[in-house]
PDB file of C-alpha atoms in Angstrom:
ATOM      1  CA  MET A   1     169.362  42.966 -27.089  1.00 34.00           C
ATOM      2  CA  ASN A   2     168.922  39.872 -29.243  1.00 36.00           C
ATOM      3  CA  ALA A   3     172.121  40.807 -31.045  1.00 40.00           C
ATOM      4  CA  MET A   4     173.966  39.849 -27.874  1.00 42.00           C
ATOM      5  CA  SER A   5     173.194  36.177 -28.420  1.00 40.00           C
ATOM      6  CA  ASP A   6     175.220  36.350 -31.641  1.00 40.00           C
ATOM      7  CA  SER A   7     178.232  37.848 -29.890  1.00 43.00           C
ATOM      8  CA  PHE A   8     181.499  36.100 -29.168  1.00 41.00           C
ATOM      9  CA  PHE A   9     180.309  35.016 -25.714  1.00 44.00           C
ATOM     10  CA  GLY A  10     179.115  31.583 -26.755  1.00 44.00           C
ATOM     11  CA  ASP A  11     179.882  28.722 -24.378  1.00 41.00           C
ATOM     12  CA  ARG A  12     182.610  27.480 -26.726  1.00 35.00           C
ATOM     13  CA  GLU A  13     184.680  30.602 -26.138  1.00 62.00           C
ATOM     14  CA  GLY A  14     185.863  29.644 -22.659  1.00 77.00           C
ATOM     15  CA  LEU A  15     184.010  32.264 -20.633  1.00 89.00           C
ATOM     16  CA  ARG A  16     181.741  30.528 -18.185  1.00 93.00           C
ATOM     17  CA  ASP A  17     179.440  30.940 -15.247  1.00 96.00           C
ATOM     18  CA  GLY A  18     179.863  29.181 -11.941  1.00 96.00           C
ATOM     19  CA  ILE A  19     183.547  29.850 -11.274  1.00 96.00           C
ATOM     20  CA  VAL A  20     184.072  29.197  -7.556  1.00 97.00           C
ATOM     21  CA  LEU A  21     186.665  31.421  -5.916  1.00 97.00           C
ATOM     22  CA  THR A  22     187.616  30.918  -2.276  1.00 96.00           C
ATOM     23  CA  ASP A  23     190.286  32.069   0.101  1.00 95.00           C
ATOM     24  CA  GLY A  24     189.446  29.581   2.851  1.00 94.00           C
ATOM     25  CA  ARG A  25     187.185  32.075   4.596  1.00 95.00           C
ATOM     26  CA  ASP A  26     184.990  33.600   1.911  1.00 95.00           C
ATOM     27  CA  THR A  27     183.539  32.013  -1.201  1.00 97.00           C
ATOM     28  CA  VAL A  28     182.169  33.786  -4.244  1.00 97.00           C
ATOM     29  CA  ILE A  29     180.759  32.341  -7.430  1.00 97.00           C
ATOM     30  CA  TYR A  30     181.890  34.439 -10.359  1.00 97.00           C
ATOM     31  CA  ASN A  31     179.531  34.255 -13.309  1.00 97.00           C
ATOM     32  CA  GLN A  32     182.010  35.479 -15.874  1.00 96.00           C
ATOM     33  CA  ARG A  33     179.904  34.897 -18.976  1.00 96.00           C
ATOM     34  CA  SER A  34     176.888  36.609 -17.391  1.00 97.00           C
ATOM     35  CA  TYR A  35     179.010  39.558 -16.287  1.00 97.00           C
ATOM     36  CA  CYS A  36     180.446  40.037 -19.783  1.00 97.00           C
ATOM     37  CA  ARG A  37     177.008  39.914 -21.359  1.00 96.00           C
ATOM     38  CA  LEU A  38     175.581  42.303 -18.769  1.00 97.00           C
ATOM     39  CA  ILE A  39     178.362  44.824 -19.403  1.00 97.00           C
ATOM     40  CA  GLN A  40     177.846  44.428 -23.144  1.00 97.00           C
ATOM     41  CA  GLY A  41     174.129  45.109 -22.722  1.00 97.00           C
ATOM     42  CA  LEU A  42     174.751  48.125 -20.520  1.00 97.00           C
ATOM     43  CA  ILE A  43     177.155  49.602 -23.059  1.00 97.00           C
ATOM     44  CA  ALA A  44     174.525  49.237 -25.769  1.00 96.00           C
ATOM     45  CA  ALA A  45     171.778  50.637 -23.504  1.00 96.00           C
ATOM     46  CA  TYR A  46     173.650  53.655 -22.145  1.00 95.00           C
ATOM     47  CA  THR A  47     175.873  54.766 -24.998  1.00 94.00           C
ATOM     48  CA  THR A  48     175.584  55.416 -28.694  1.00 94.00           C
ATOM     49  CA  ALA A  49     177.281  52.051 -29.382  1.00 95.00           C
ATOM     50  CA  SER A  50     175.410  49.468 -31.405  1.00 96.00           C
ATOM     51  CA  PRO A  51     175.130  45.935 -29.955  1.00 95.00           C
ATOM     52  CA  ALA A  52     177.939  44.858 -32.322  1.00 96.00           C
ATOM     53  CA  GLU A  53     180.153  47.746 -31.176  1.00 96.00           C
ATOM     54  CA  ALA A  54     179.367  46.907 -27.539  1.00 96.00           C
ATOM     55  CA  ALA A  55     180.373  43.275 -28.159  1.00 96.00           C
ATOM     56  CA  ALA A  56     183.618  44.384 -29.808  1.00 96.00           C
ATOM     57  CA  CYS A  57     184.373  46.689 -26.875  1.00 96.00           C
ATOM     58  CA  VAL A  58     183.875  43.908 -24.336  1.00 96.00           C
ATOM     59  CA  GLU A  59     185.903  41.487 -26.456  1.00 95.00           C
ATOM     60  CA  ALA A  60     188.742  43.999 -26.602  1.00 95.00           C
ATOM     61  CA  HIS A  61     188.730  44.026 -22.782  1.00 95.00           C
ATOM     62  CA  ARG A  62     188.558  40.249 -22.281  1.00 93.00           C
ATOM     63  CA  GLY A  63     191.543  40.426 -19.930  1.00 93.00           C
ATOM     64  CA  TYR A  64     189.517  42.670 -17.621  1.00 94.00           C
ATOM     65  CA  PHE A  65     187.026  39.847 -17.065  1.00 95.00           C
ATOM     66  CA  THR A  66     189.476  36.958 -16.956  1.00 94.00           C
ATOM     67  CA  GLY A  67     191.610  38.911 -14.476  1.00 95.00           C
ATOM     68  CA  ILE A  68     188.936  38.441 -11.831  1.00 96.00           C
ATOM     69  CA  ASP A  69     190.443  35.235 -10.505  1.00 96.00           C
ATOM     70  CA  ASP A  70     190.468  35.390  -6.720  1.00 97.00           C
ATOM     71  CA  VAL A  71     188.208  36.481  -3.860  1.00 97.00           C
ATOM     72  CA  LEU A  72     189.896  39.865  -3.516  1.00 96.00           C
ATOM     73  CA  SER A  73     189.499  40.820  -7.182  1.00 96.00           C
ATOM     74  CA  ALA A  74     185.887  39.556  -7.156  1.00 96.00           C
ATOM     75  CA  SER A  75     185.208  41.564  -4.004  1.00 94.00           C
ATOM     76  CA  LEU A  76     186.615  44.743  -5.503  1.00 93.00           C
ATOM     77  CA  GLU A  77     184.659  44.273  -8.728  1.00 93.00           C
ATOM     78  CA  SER A  78     181.365  43.328  -7.082  1.00 90.00           C
ATOM     79  CA  HIS A  79     181.518  46.419  -4.892  1.00 84.00           C
ATOM     80  CA  GLY A  80     181.597  48.475  -8.076  1.00 76.00           C
ATOM     81  CA  TYR A  81     177.802  48.053  -8.350  1.00 81.00           C
ATOM     82  CA  PRO A  82     175.986  49.498 -10.213  1.00 90.00           C
ATOM     83  CA  TYR A  83     177.816  47.984 -13.148  1.00 94.00           C
ATOM     84  CA  TYR A  84     176.956  51.028 -15.245  1.00 93.00           C
ATOM     85  CA  TYR A  85     180.292  52.543 -14.258  1.00 91.00           C
ATOM     86  CA  ALA A  86     182.334  49.536 -15.408  1.00 93.00           C
ATOM     87  CA  ALA A  87     180.435  49.548 -18.716  1.00 95.00           C
ATOM     88  CA  VAL A  88     180.900  53.266 -19.332  1.00 92.00           C
ATOM     89  CA  GLU A  89     184.555  53.153 -18.323  1.00 92.00           C
ATOM     90  CA  LEU A  90     185.275  50.241 -20.661  1.00 94.00           C
ATOM     91  CA  TYR A  91     183.523  52.006 -23.523  1.00 94.00           C
ATOM     92  CA  LEU A  92     184.709  55.594 -22.997  1.00 92.00           C
ATOM     93  CA  GLY A  93     187.964  54.884 -21.185  1.00 89.00           C
ATOM     94  CA  VAL A  94     187.196  57.421 -18.463  1.00 79.00           C
ATOM     95  CA  HIS A  95     185.687  57.187 -14.995  1.00 74.00           C
ATOM     96  CA  PRO A  96     183.538  58.909 -14.149  1.00 70.00           C
ATOM     97  CA  ALA A  97     182.320  60.028 -17.523  1.00 71.00           C
ATOM     98  CA  PRO A  98     182.006  63.787 -17.845  1.00 73.00           C
ATOM     99  CA  ALA A  99     178.480  65.091 -17.321  1.00 70.00           C
ATOM    100  CA  GLY A 100     176.749  65.587 -20.611  1.00 76.00           C
ATOM    101  CA  HIS A 101     179.219  63.415 -22.531  1.00 86.00           C
ATOM    102  CA  PRO A 102     177.859  63.241 -26.101  1.00 89.00           C
ATOM    103  CA  GLU A 103     178.102  59.428 -26.266  1.00 91.00           C
ATOM    104  CA  LEU A 104     175.990  58.822 -23.140  1.00 91.00           C
ATOM    105  CA  THR A 105     172.281  58.383 -23.744  1.00 91.00           C
ATOM    106  CA  GLY A 106     170.823  58.004 -20.257  1.00 89.00           C
ATOM    107  CA  PRO A 107     171.223  59.472 -16.798  1.00 91.00           C
ATOM    108  CA  PRO A 108     173.687  57.737 -14.456  1.00 90.00           C
ATOM    109  CA  PRO A 109     172.245  55.559 -11.688  1.00 92.00           C
ATOM    110  CA  ASP A 110     173.458  57.886  -8.938  1.00 89.00           C
ATOM    111  CA  SER A 111     171.106  60.617 -10.168  1.00 88.00           C
ATOM    112  CA  PRO A 112     167.510  60.787  -8.917  1.00 86.00           C
ATOM    113  CA  GLU A 113     166.090  60.124 -12.368  1.00 87.00           C
ATOM    114  CA  GLY A 114     168.646  57.415 -13.156  1.00 93.00           C
ATOM    115  CA  ALA A 115     168.348  54.970 -10.241  1.00 93.00           C
ATOM    116  CA  ALA A 116     165.047  53.382 -11.229  1.00 93.00           C
ATOM    117  CA  LEU A 117     166.014  53.388 -14.902  1.00 94.00           C
ATOM    118  CA  TYR A 118     169.247  51.539 -14.162  1.00 95.00           C
ATOM    119  CA  ARG A 119     167.477  48.840 -12.125  1.00 94.00           C
ATOM    120  CA  GLU A 120     164.988  48.398 -14.960  1.00 95.00           C
ATOM    121  CA  VAL A 121     167.688  48.171 -17.657  1.00 96.00           C
ATOM    122  CA  GLU A 122     169.822  45.710 -15.666  1.00 96.00           C
ATOM    123  CA  GLU A 123     166.846  43.499 -14.818  1.00 96.00           C
ATOM    124  CA  ARG A 124     165.730  43.482 -18.459  1.00 97.00           C
ATOM    125  CA  ILE A 125     169.177  42.432 -19.671  1.00 96.00           C
ATOM    126  CA  LEU A 126     169.526  39.698 -17.048  1.00 97.00           C
ATOM    127  CA  CYS A 127     166.018  38.350 -17.702  1.00 96.00           C
ATOM    128  CA  GLU A 128     166.053  38.515 -21.521  1.00 94.00           C
ATOM    129  CA  GLU A 129     169.380  36.734 -21.704  1.00 91.00           C
ATOM    130  CA  GLY A 130     168.691  34.295 -18.867  1.00 95.00           C
ATOM    131  CA  LEU A 131     171.799  35.512 -17.062  1.00 97.00           C
ATOM    132  CA  ARG A 132     172.880  35.021 -13.481  1.00 96.00           C
ATOM    133  CA  GLU A 133     174.019  37.724 -11.099  1.00 95.00           C
ATOM    134  CA  PRO A 134     177.685  38.419 -11.848  1.00 96.00           C
ATOM    135  CA  PHE A 135     178.821  37.688  -8.277  1.00 96.00           C
ATOM    136  CA  GLU A 136     177.090  35.387  -5.812  1.00 96.00           C
ATOM    137  CA  TRP A 137     178.508  35.378  -2.285  1.00 94.00           C
ATOM    138  CA  GLU A 138     178.134  32.273  -0.156  1.00 90.00           C
TER     139      GLU A 138
END
């Protein structure tokens, strides 16, 4: 995962954590940079993509991440947890991915053998990169 630190998600690129979105009733902090890096890490962990290919895939979908710009869009995206599905859909272009897809390398989190693995992979990515949770509700 160290290859992620060399990706295009440097602070100078405009993606940032701590974006406060509110509608007067609900408030969510959208950690855009962390979300992009998490998705990039999940692509590399769950598909045959290299870290560089995962970075290129996320970069190609930059509009997906910048389009989360209000409480409703943040709510819809945050309820897509586990983020495995967003990562696989961005990489493969299909949701859900067909069972046994040749580019998938691990079981999905909704399978008995995949739930614990997913939690472990996500926690590792967040910890190694010093990332925040993608969405923090206040």
